[in-house]
Tab-separated table of C-alpha atoms in Angstrom:
chain	number	residue	atom	x	y	z
A	1109	UNK	CA	53.815	12.538	75.028
A	1110	UNK	CA	51.318	10.162	76.619
A	1111	UNK	CA	50.404	12.818	79.178
A	1112	UNK	CA	49.797	15.409	76.438
A	1113	UNK	CA	47.685	12.936	74.484
A	1114	UNK	CA	45.593	12.220	77.566
A	1115	UNK	CA	45.035	15.940	78.151
A	1116	UNK	CA	44.110	16.464	74.505
A	1117	UNK	CA	41.720	13.500	74.633
A	1118	UNK	CA	40.028	14.887	77.753
A	1119	UNK	CA	39.642	18.327	76.159
A	1120	UNK	CA	38.210	16.724	73.028
A	1121	UNK	CA	35.806	14.650	75.137
A	1122	UNK	CA	34.625	17.779	76.985
A	1123	UNK	CA	34.090	19.572	73.674
A	1124	UNK	CA	32.169	16.660	72.178
A	1125	UNK	CA	30.053	16.347	75.334
A	1126	UNK	CA	29.276	20.062	75.217
A	1127	UNK	CA	28.289	19.903	71.551
A	1128	UNK	CA	26.062	16.886	72.258
A	1129	UNK	CA	24.351	18.704	75.128
A	1130	UNK	CA	23.733	21.734	72.895
A	1131	UNK	CA	22.302	19.517	70.149
A	1132	UNK	CA	20.035	17.718	72.640
A	1133	UNK	CA	18.841	21.085	73.942
A	1134	UNK	CA	18.100	22.352	70.430
A	1135	UNK	CA	16.441	19.141	69.218
A	1136	UNK	CA	14.359	18.360	72.301
A	1137	UNK	CA	13.009	21.541	73.907
A	1138	UNK	CA	11.954	21.109	77.512
A	1139	UNK	CA	8.715	22.446	78.954
A	1140	UNK	CA	8.819	26.190	79.687
A	1141	UNK	CA	9.936	27.383	83.098
A	1142	UNK	CA	7.525	27.980	85.958
A	1143	UNK	CA	5.340	31.069	86.016
A	1144	UNK	CA	3.120	32.722	88.606
A	1145	UNK	CA	0.941	34.360	85.957
A	1146	UNK	CA	0.705	31.867	83.104
A	1147	UNK	CA	-0.072	28.165	83.003
A	1148	UNK	CA	1.708	26.088	80.378
A	1149	UNK	CA	-0.951	23.906	78.754
A	1150	UNK	CA	0.792	21.972	75.986
A	1151	UNK	CA	2.867	22.043	72.833
A	1152	UNK	CA	1.187	21.975	69.430
A	1153	UNK	CA	3.552	19.955	67.238
A	1154	UNK	CA	3.610	21.076	63.605
A	1155	UNK	CA	4.668	19.100	60.518
A	1156	UNK	CA	8.425	19.011	59.991
A	1157	UNK	CA	9.741	20.578	56.789
A	1158	UNK	CA	13.536	20.223	56.915
A	1159	UNK	CA	16.458	19.939	59.331
A	1160	UNK	CA	16.021	23.539	60.499
A	1161	UNK	CA	12.484	24.829	61.023
A	1162	UNK	CA	12.023	28.499	61.905
A	1163	UNK	CA	8.606	30.050	62.536
A	1164	UNK	CA	7.597	33.670	61.993
A	1165	UNK	CA	4.414	35.661	62.731
A	1166	UNK	CA	1.382	34.117	64.441
A	1167	UNK	CA	-2.174	35.407	63.823
A	1168	UNK	CA	-5.347	34.604	65.786
A	1169	UNK	CA	-8.809	34.491	64.183
A	1170	UNK	CA	-12.213	33.605	65.629
A	1171	UNK	CA	-11.661	29.883	65.202
A	1172	UNK	CA	-8.004	29.292	64.402
A	1173	UNK	CA	-4.382	30.167	65.000
A	1174	UNK	CA	-2.339	30.737	61.830
A	1175	UNK	CA	1.420	30.172	61.962
A	1176	UNK	CA	3.921	31.185	59.276
A	1177	UNK	CA	6.638	28.582	58.733
A	1178	UNK	CA	9.441	30.908	57.644
A	1179	UNK	CA	12.087	28.385	56.606
A	1180	UNK	CA	9.876	25.692	55.090
A	1181	UNK	CA	7.378	27.976	53.350
A	1182	UNK	CA	4.261	26.508	54.943
A	1183	UNK	CA	1.293	28.198	56.545
A	1184	UNK	CA	-0.239	26.172	59.378
A	1185	UNK	CA	-3.816	26.491	60.592
A	1186	UNK	CA	-4.545	25.240	64.115
A	1187	UNK	CA	-8.209	24.933	65.088
A	1188	UNK	CA	-9.473	26.654	68.267
A	1189	UNK	CA	-12.542	25.619	70.201
A	1190	UNK	CA	-15.691	27.766	70.326
A	1191	UNK	CA	-14.766	29.877	73.373
A	1192	UNK	CA	-11.102	30.136	72.278
A	1193	UNK	CA	-9.779	28.773	75.535
A	1194	UNK	CA	-8.360	25.551	74.088
A	1195	UNK	CA	-6.621	24.462	70.917
A	1196	UNK	CA	-7.733	21.388	69.030
A	1197	UNK	CA	-5.424	18.747	67.610
A	1198	UNK	CA	-6.399	19.605	64.039
A	1199	UNK	CA	-3.493	21.125	62.075
A	1200	UNK	CA	-3.846	21.966	58.378
A	1201	UNK	CA	-0.915	22.947	56.166
A	1202	UNK	CA	-0.512	24.996	52.996
A	1203	UNK	CA	2.909	24.328	51.480
A	1204	UNK	CA	4.754	26.825	49.340
A	1205	UNK	CA	7.974	28.722	48.693
A	1206	UNK	CA	10.288	29.375	51.683
A	1207	UNK	CA	10.496	32.678	53.543
A	1208	UNK	CA	6.831	33.002	54.368
A	1209	UNK	CA	6.525	35.734	56.987
A	1210	UNK	CA	3.035	36.907	57.924
A	1211	UNK	CA	-0.675	36.218	57.528
A	1212	UNK	CA	-3.280	39.020	57.392
A	1213	UNK	CA	-6.860	37.844	57.857
A	1214	UNK	CA	-9.946	39.472	56.306
A	1215	UNK	CA	-12.751	37.475	57.970
A	1216	UNK	CA	-15.646	39.353	56.347
A	1217	UNK	CA	-14.410	38.326	52.904
A	1218	UNK	CA	-13.114	34.837	53.779
A	1219	UNK	CA	-9.673	35.865	52.583
A	1220	UNK	CA	-6.155	35.762	53.964
A	1221	UNK	CA	-3.012	37.391	52.555
A	1222	UNK	CA	0.446	35.842	53.007
A	1223	UNK	CA	3.848	37.492	52.494
A	1224	UNK	CA	6.476	35.334	50.764
A	1225	UNK	CA	9.852	37.069	50.897
A	1226	UNK	CA	11.666	34.405	48.927
A	1227	UNK	CA	9.741	35.129	45.721
A	1228	UNK	CA	8.428	38.647	46.527
A	1229	UNK	CA	4.732	37.870	46.360
A	1230	UNK	CA	1.637	38.200	48.496
A	1231	UNK	CA	-0.458	35.051	48.188
A	1232	UNK	CA	-4.230	35.233	48.530
A	1233	UNK	CA	-5.859	32.178	50.108
A	1234	UNK	CA	-9.194	31.008	51.432
A	1235	UNK	CA	-8.521	30.621	55.178
A	1236	UNK	CA	-11.291	28.054	55.553
A	1237	UNK	CA	-9.559	25.416	53.419
A	1238	UNK	CA	-6.121	27.017	52.749
A	1239	UNK	CA	-6.710	26.957	48.987
A	1240	UNK	CA	-4.448	29.292	47.014
A	1241	UNK	CA	-6.528	31.809	45.023
A	1242	UNK	CA	-3.958	34.180	43.568
A	1243	UNK	CA	-0.383	35.502	43.856
A	1244	UNK	CA	0.311	39.239	43.728
A	1245	UNK	CA	3.845	40.413	42.773
A	1246	UNK	CA	5.219	43.054	45.154
A	1247	UNK	CA	8.502	44.882	45.867
A	1248	UNK	CA	11.509	43.205	47.506
A	1249	UNK	CA	11.307	41.615	50.945
A	1250	UNK	CA	7.587	41.584	51.827
A	1251	UNK	CA	7.560	40.881	55.558
A	1252	UNK	CA	5.029	42.127	58.127
A	1253	UNK	CA	1.449	42.446	56.910
A	1254	UNK	CA	-1.895	43.595	58.320
A	1255	UNK	CA	-5.452	44.386	57.245
A	1256	UNK	CA	-6.908	47.826	57.994
A	1257	UNK	CA	-10.687	47.561	58.133
A	1258	UNK	CA	-11.327	51.315	58.099
A	1259	UNK	CA	-9.689	51.851	54.693
A	1260	UNK	CA	-10.208	48.278	53.461
A	1261	UNK	CA	-6.527	47.937	52.604
A	1262	UNK	CA	-3.855	45.295	53.060
A	1263	UNK	CA	-0.623	46.929	54.249
A	1264	UNK	CA	2.697	45.203	53.496
A	1265	UNK	CA	6.062	46.280	54.924
A	1266	UNK	CA	8.751	45.717	52.269
A	1267	UNK	CA	11.957	45.736	54.305
A	1268	UNK	CA	14.779	45.778	51.757
A	1269	UNK	CA	12.805	47.964	49.343
A	1270	UNK	CA	12.222	50.607	52.028
A	1271	UNK	CA	8.566	51.056	51.227
A	1272	UNK	CA	5.041	49.904	52.023
A	1273	UNK	CA	2.730	48.231	49.518
A	1274	UNK	CA	-1.034	48.787	49.666
A	1275	UNK	CA	-3.314	46.075	48.267
A	1276	UNK	CA	-7.060	46.260	47.602
A	1277	UNK	CA	-8.443	42.963	48.954
A	1278	UNK	CA	-11.477	43.100	46.655
A	1279	UNK	CA	-9.448	43.654	43.501
A	1280	UNK	CA	-6.626	41.444	44.808
A	1281	UNK	CA	-4.191	43.909	43.303
A	1282	UNK	CA	-1.633	46.520	44.368
A	1283	UNK	CA	-3.145	50.017	44.371
A	1284	UNK	CA	-0.319	52.151	45.789
A	1285	UNK	CA	3.083	52.205	47.461
A	1286	UNK	CA	4.486	54.564	50.082
A	1287	UNK	CA	8.215	55.374	50.138
A	1288	UNK	CA	9.572	55.193	53.692
A	1289	UNK	CA	12.657	56.964	55.135
A	1290	UNK	CA	14.131	53.682	56.414
A	1291	UNK	CA	13.757	49.918	56.530
A	1292	UNK	CA	10.289	48.985	57.856
A	1293	UNK	CA	10.023	46.237	60.442
A	1294	UNK	CA	6.556	46.046	62.033
A	1295	UNK	CA	3.335	48.074	61.661
A	1296	UNK	CA	0.373	48.553	64.004
A	1297	UNK	CA	-2.846	50.550	63.676
A	1298	UNK	CA	-4.213	52.880	66.342
A	1299	UNK	CA	-7.906	52.003	66.562
A	1300	UNK	CA	-8.768	55.449	67.995
A	1301	UNK	CA	-7.413	57.547	65.138
A	1302	UNK	CA	-6.992	55.022	62.327
A	1303	UNK	CA	-3.358	56.101	61.951
A	1304	UNK	CA	-0.877	53.337	61.149
A	1305	UNK	CA	2.480	53.397	62.922
A	1306	UNK	CA	5.520	51.803	61.293
A	1307	UNK	CA	8.873	51.405	63.028
A	1308	UNK	CA	12.103	51.639	60.993
A	1309	UNK	CA	14.854	49.379	62.278
A	1310	UNK	CA	17.862	50.943	60.544
A	1311	UNK	CA	17.238	54.520	61.759
A	1312	UNK	CA	15.516	53.737	65.109
A	1313	UNK	CA	12.421	55.807	64.445
A	1314	UNK	CA	8.670	55.395	64.076
A	1315	UNK	CA	6.572	57.027	61.367
A	1316	UNK	CA	2.827	57.723	61.339
A	1317	UNK	CA	0.985	56.934	58.105
A	1318	UNK	CA	-2.457	58.139	57.079
A	1319	UNK	CA	-3.749	55.293	54.916
A	1320	UNK	CA	-6.621	57.435	53.597
A	1321	UNK	CA	-4.265	59.998	52.059
A	1322	UNK	CA	-1.546	57.341	51.684
A	1323	UNK	CA	1.084	59.646	53.127
A	1324	UNK	CA	3.474	59.967	56.079
A	1325	UNK	CA	2.160	62.468	58.619
A	1326	UNK	CA	4.819	62.235	61.338
A	1327	UNK	CA	8.226	60.815	62.274
A	1328	UNK	CA	9.841	60.554	65.733
A	1329	UNK	CA	12.970	58.983	67.284
A	1330	UNK	CA	12.678	55.887	69.496
A	1331	UNK	CA	15.960	56.324	71.424
A	1332	UNK	CA	17.129	54.563	73.549
A	1333	UNK	CA	15.721	51.791	71.335
A	1334	UNK	CA	18.283	50.141	69.045
A	1335	UNK	CA	16.859	48.241	66.055
A	1336	UNK	CA	13.116	48.313	66.846
A	1337	UNK	CA	11.360	45.074	65.952
A	1338	UNK	CA	7.901	43.944	67.120
A	1339	UNK	CA	5.323	46.584	68.024
A	1340	UNK	CA	1.902	46.821	69.700
A	1341	UNK	CA	-0.479	49.662	70.583
A	1342	UNK	CA	-2.641	50.451	73.608
A	1343	UNK	CA	-5.114	52.793	71.918
A	1344	UNK	CA	-7.107	53.487	75.078
A	1345	UNK	CA	-4.097	54.848	76.997
A	1346	UNK	CA	-2.418	56.303	73.864
A	1347	UNK	CA	0.726	54.202	74.209
A	1348	UNK	CA	2.885	52.332	71.699
A	1349	UNK	CA	5.200	49.487	72.741
A	1350	UNK	CA	8.177	48.344	70.704
A	1351	UNK	CA	10.909	45.841	71.502
A	1352	UNK	CA	14.485	46.595	70.519
A	1353	UNK	CA	16.492	43.731	69.043
A	1354	UNK	CA	19.787	45.606	69.193
A	1355	UNK	CA	19.915	46.314	72.926
A	1356	UNK	CA	17.332	43.999	74.573
A	1357	UNK	CA	14.908	46.735	75.628
A	1358	UNK	CA	11.220	47.519	75.442
A	1359	UNK	CA	10.286	51.177	75.149
A	1360	UNK	CA	6.925	52.886	75.672
A	1361	UNK	CA	6.052	55.752	73.317
A	1362	UNK	CA	3.414	58.393	74.072
A	1363	UNK	CA	1.185	58.745	70.988
A	1364	UNK	CA	0.008	62.212	72.053
A	1365	UNK	CA	3.282	63.835	73.153
A	1366	UNK	CA	5.354	61.856	70.653
A	1367	UNK	CA	8.135	60.870	73.030
A	1368	UNK	CA	9.469	57.877	74.967
A	1369	UNK	CA	8.088	57.788	78.509
A	1370	UNK	CA	9.517	54.469	79.776
A	1371	UNK	CA	12.300	52.030	78.944
A	1372	UNK	CA	13.073	48.651	80.500
A	1373	UNK	CA	15.492	45.777	80.121
A	1374	UNK	CA	14.039	42.522	78.807
A	1375	UNK	CA	15.482	39.286	77.377
A	1376	UNK	CA	18.125	39.098	74.669
A	1377	UNK	CA	17.172	39.417	70.982
A	1378	UNK	CA	13.498	40.379	71.479
A	1379	UNK	CA	11.448	40.111	68.311
A	1380	UNK	CA	7.687	39.974	68.949
A	1381	UNK	CA	5.508	41.879	71.401
A	1382	UNK	CA	1.780	41.729	72.185
A	1383	UNK	CA	-0.523	43.641	74.524
A	1384	UNK	CA	-3.467	42.193	76.429
A	1385	UNK	CA	-5.673	45.210	77.148
A	1386	UNK	CA	-7.933	43.328	79.567
A	1387	UNK	CA	-5.143	42.021	81.791
A	1388	UNK	CA	-2.925	45.110	81.237
A	1389	UNK	CA	0.035	42.942	80.320
A	1390	UNK	CA	2.725	43.200	77.679
A	1391	UNK	CA	4.364	39.995	76.461
A	1392	UNK	CA	7.698	39.953	74.639
A	1393	UNK	CA	9.209	36.858	72.996
A	1394	UNK	CA	13.000	36.876	73.012
A	1395	UNK	CA	15.109	34.667	70.748
A	1396	UNK	CA	17.680	34.186	73.494
A	1397	UNK	CA	15.123	31.946	75.208
A	1398	UNK	CA	12.585	33.703	77.390
A	1399	UNK	CA	9.096	35.149	77.435
A	1400	UNK	CA	9.098	38.460	79.313
A	1401	UNK	CA	5.890	39.564	81.057
A	1402	UNK	CA	5.437	43.266	81.833
A	1403	UNK	CA	2.651	44.654	83.980
A	1404	UNK	CA	1.055	47.964	83.003
A	1405	UNK	CA	0.490	49.621	86.385
A	1406	UNK	CA	-0.908	52.690	84.638
A	1407	UNK	CA	-0.192	54.540	81.406
A	1408	UNK	CA	3.193	55.839	82.610
A	1409	UNK	CA	4.378	53.024	84.902
A	1410	UNK	CA	5.478	49.517	83.881
A	1411	UNK	CA	7.148	46.678	85.756
A	1412	UNK	CA	8.902	43.587	84.431
A	1413	UNK	CA	7.253	40.905	86.570
A	1414	UNK	CA	8.454	37.635	85.020
A	1415	UNK	CA	10.921	36.122	82.609
A	1416	UNK	CA	9.716	32.661	81.716
A	1417	UNK	CA	12.318	30.296	80.292
A	1418	UNK	CA	11.289	29.099	76.838
A	1419	UNK	CA	13.785	27.914	74.205
A	1420	UNK	CA	16.537	29.354	72.020
A	1421	UNK	CA	14.917	30.748	68.877
A	1422	UNK	CA	11.406	31.068	70.382
A	1423	UNK	CA	11.111	34.621	69.068
A	1424	UNK	CA	7.510	35.023	67.926
A	1425	UNK	CA	4.152	35.107	69.716
A	1426	UNK	CA	0.482	36.045	69.601
A	1427	UNK	CA	-2.098	36.781	72.291
A	1428	UNK	CA	-5.778	35.939	71.939
A	1429	UNK	CA	-7.700	39.028	73.156
A	1430	UNK	CA	-10.792	36.909	73.864
A	1431	UNK	CA	-9.465	33.750	75.519
A	1432	UNK	CA	-6.263	35.489	76.749
A	1433	UNK	CA	-4.120	32.521	75.708
A	1434	UNK	CA	-0.499	33.235	74.799
A	1435	UNK	CA	1.046	31.325	71.880
A	1436	UNK	CA	4.830	31.181	71.458
A	1437	UNK	CA	6.422	29.766	68.298
A	1438	UNK	CA	9.461	27.503	68.809
A	1439	UNK	CA	12.134	26.974	66.157
A	1440	UNK	CA	13.565	23.449	65.868
A	1441	UNK	CA	16.694	21.642	64.726
A	1442	UNK	CA	16.169	18.144	63.258
A	1443	UNK	CA	12.783	17.916	64.981
A	1444	UNK	CA	9.334	19.296	64.162
A	1445	UNK	CA	8.556	22.936	65.036
A	1446	UNK	CA	5.986	23.569	67.739
A	1447	UNK	CA	3.884	26.208	69.424
A	1448	UNK	CA	3.791	26.519	73.219
A	1449	UNK	CA	0.312	27.277	74.563
A	1450	UNK	CA	-0.109	29.232	77.809
A	1451	UNK	CA	-3.391	30.079	79.514
A	1452	UNK	CA	-3.765	33.217	81.606
A	1453	UNK	CA	-6.071	32.580	84.594
A	1454	UNK	CA	-8.177	35.680	85.082
A	1455	UNK	CA	-7.894	35.503	88.882
A	1456	UNK	CA	-4.117	35.962	88.784
A	1457	UNK	CA	-3.024	39.385	89.958
A	1458	UNK	CA	0.475	40.806	90.327
A	1459	UNK	CA	1.281	41.683	93.909
A	1460	UNK	CA	4.007	44.195	94.735
A	1461	UNK	CA	6.087	41.388	96.285
A	1462	UNK	CA	5.845	39.342	93.072
A	1463	UNK	CA	7.657	41.874	90.905
A	1464	UNK	CA	10.494	40.181	89.071
A	1465	UNK	CA	12.344	43.448	88.591
A	1466	UNK	CA	12.048	47.142	89.244
A	1467	UNK	CA	13.926	48.014	86.068
A	1468	UNK	CA	11.297	50.218	84.419
A	1469	UNK	CA	12.735	53.692	84.074
A	1470	UNK	CA	10.278	56.519	84.588
A	1471	UNK	CA	10.970	59.142	81.933
A	1472	UNK	CA	7.640	60.897	81.701
A	1473	UNK	CA	5.362	63.001	83.801
A	1474	UNK	CA	3.092	61.532	86.523
A	1475	UNK	CA	-0.005	59.696	85.376
A	1476	UNK	CA	-2.759	62.068	84.395
């Protein structure tokens, strides 16, 4: 009996030790892993809202980084310096109802629009002082949001409702809705054509939407992508990038031929993706705990060059197209949430010997 008790006590001790190590890891995130391409600058520590703090979309403006505090309902504004190469220590906060998802900025009008999924509204604020101006009721589950300058419309992806809401920023009112064939996840606008592309996570497709006519003008499969999530567009090379939360992939879609031309393995549970057109890099934030860096060799060839260790739950990011900084939002347990700031030295180039992986699968024709 004594021997069995000793064994049980040792097993219990191992279990308790393991749980403690997991809690320490979740509460106190270490600095990101080493990178040949990015330099970790610092963490921006945000105000704590509750025991669990989960962040959602990040948006970069001329002078600030806006962060959506999903679980606590706050929108954070982090000041950037004049040349956008460094963040300041000034953090402002707009508190509100939980399940805040995204922030769409309209700089010319000094307006910002915020999706609040918990109460199904889009809040209108003044981004300079974070003052709430108005709340607009919308359909269920307002999530991703963007501003299209060409049509002067705010586009809202309503996930559970299976539709998109269009808002006139001048009237601060809903002007139309577009029924979608599936559950929308993330939209992106092609600057060349003005067409908006919306991926649908439950049917693994992407649709093209003409915001002028407010209608769907195309729909194509994204296989082998399972549950498409974040999305970005390279308008110059006519390519669309989407990460796939269901099978840890990133796929490249040809906007002219309407087909997948490359697919590659990335980190587990990818959620956000961003493209730096100057450096020809794709960044994907994966909730399993890494930041994947993909080099665009040319329009049809891509290589996964790094997987930088981040933290469990660090699933959202933004890239500054001017300063080339990369911002990664960290979730937290019992501690304050934070944003990891990486700089991208312009003299860094990817050599053939530095390739982390050769997992990009060529599916298309040779580069034109």
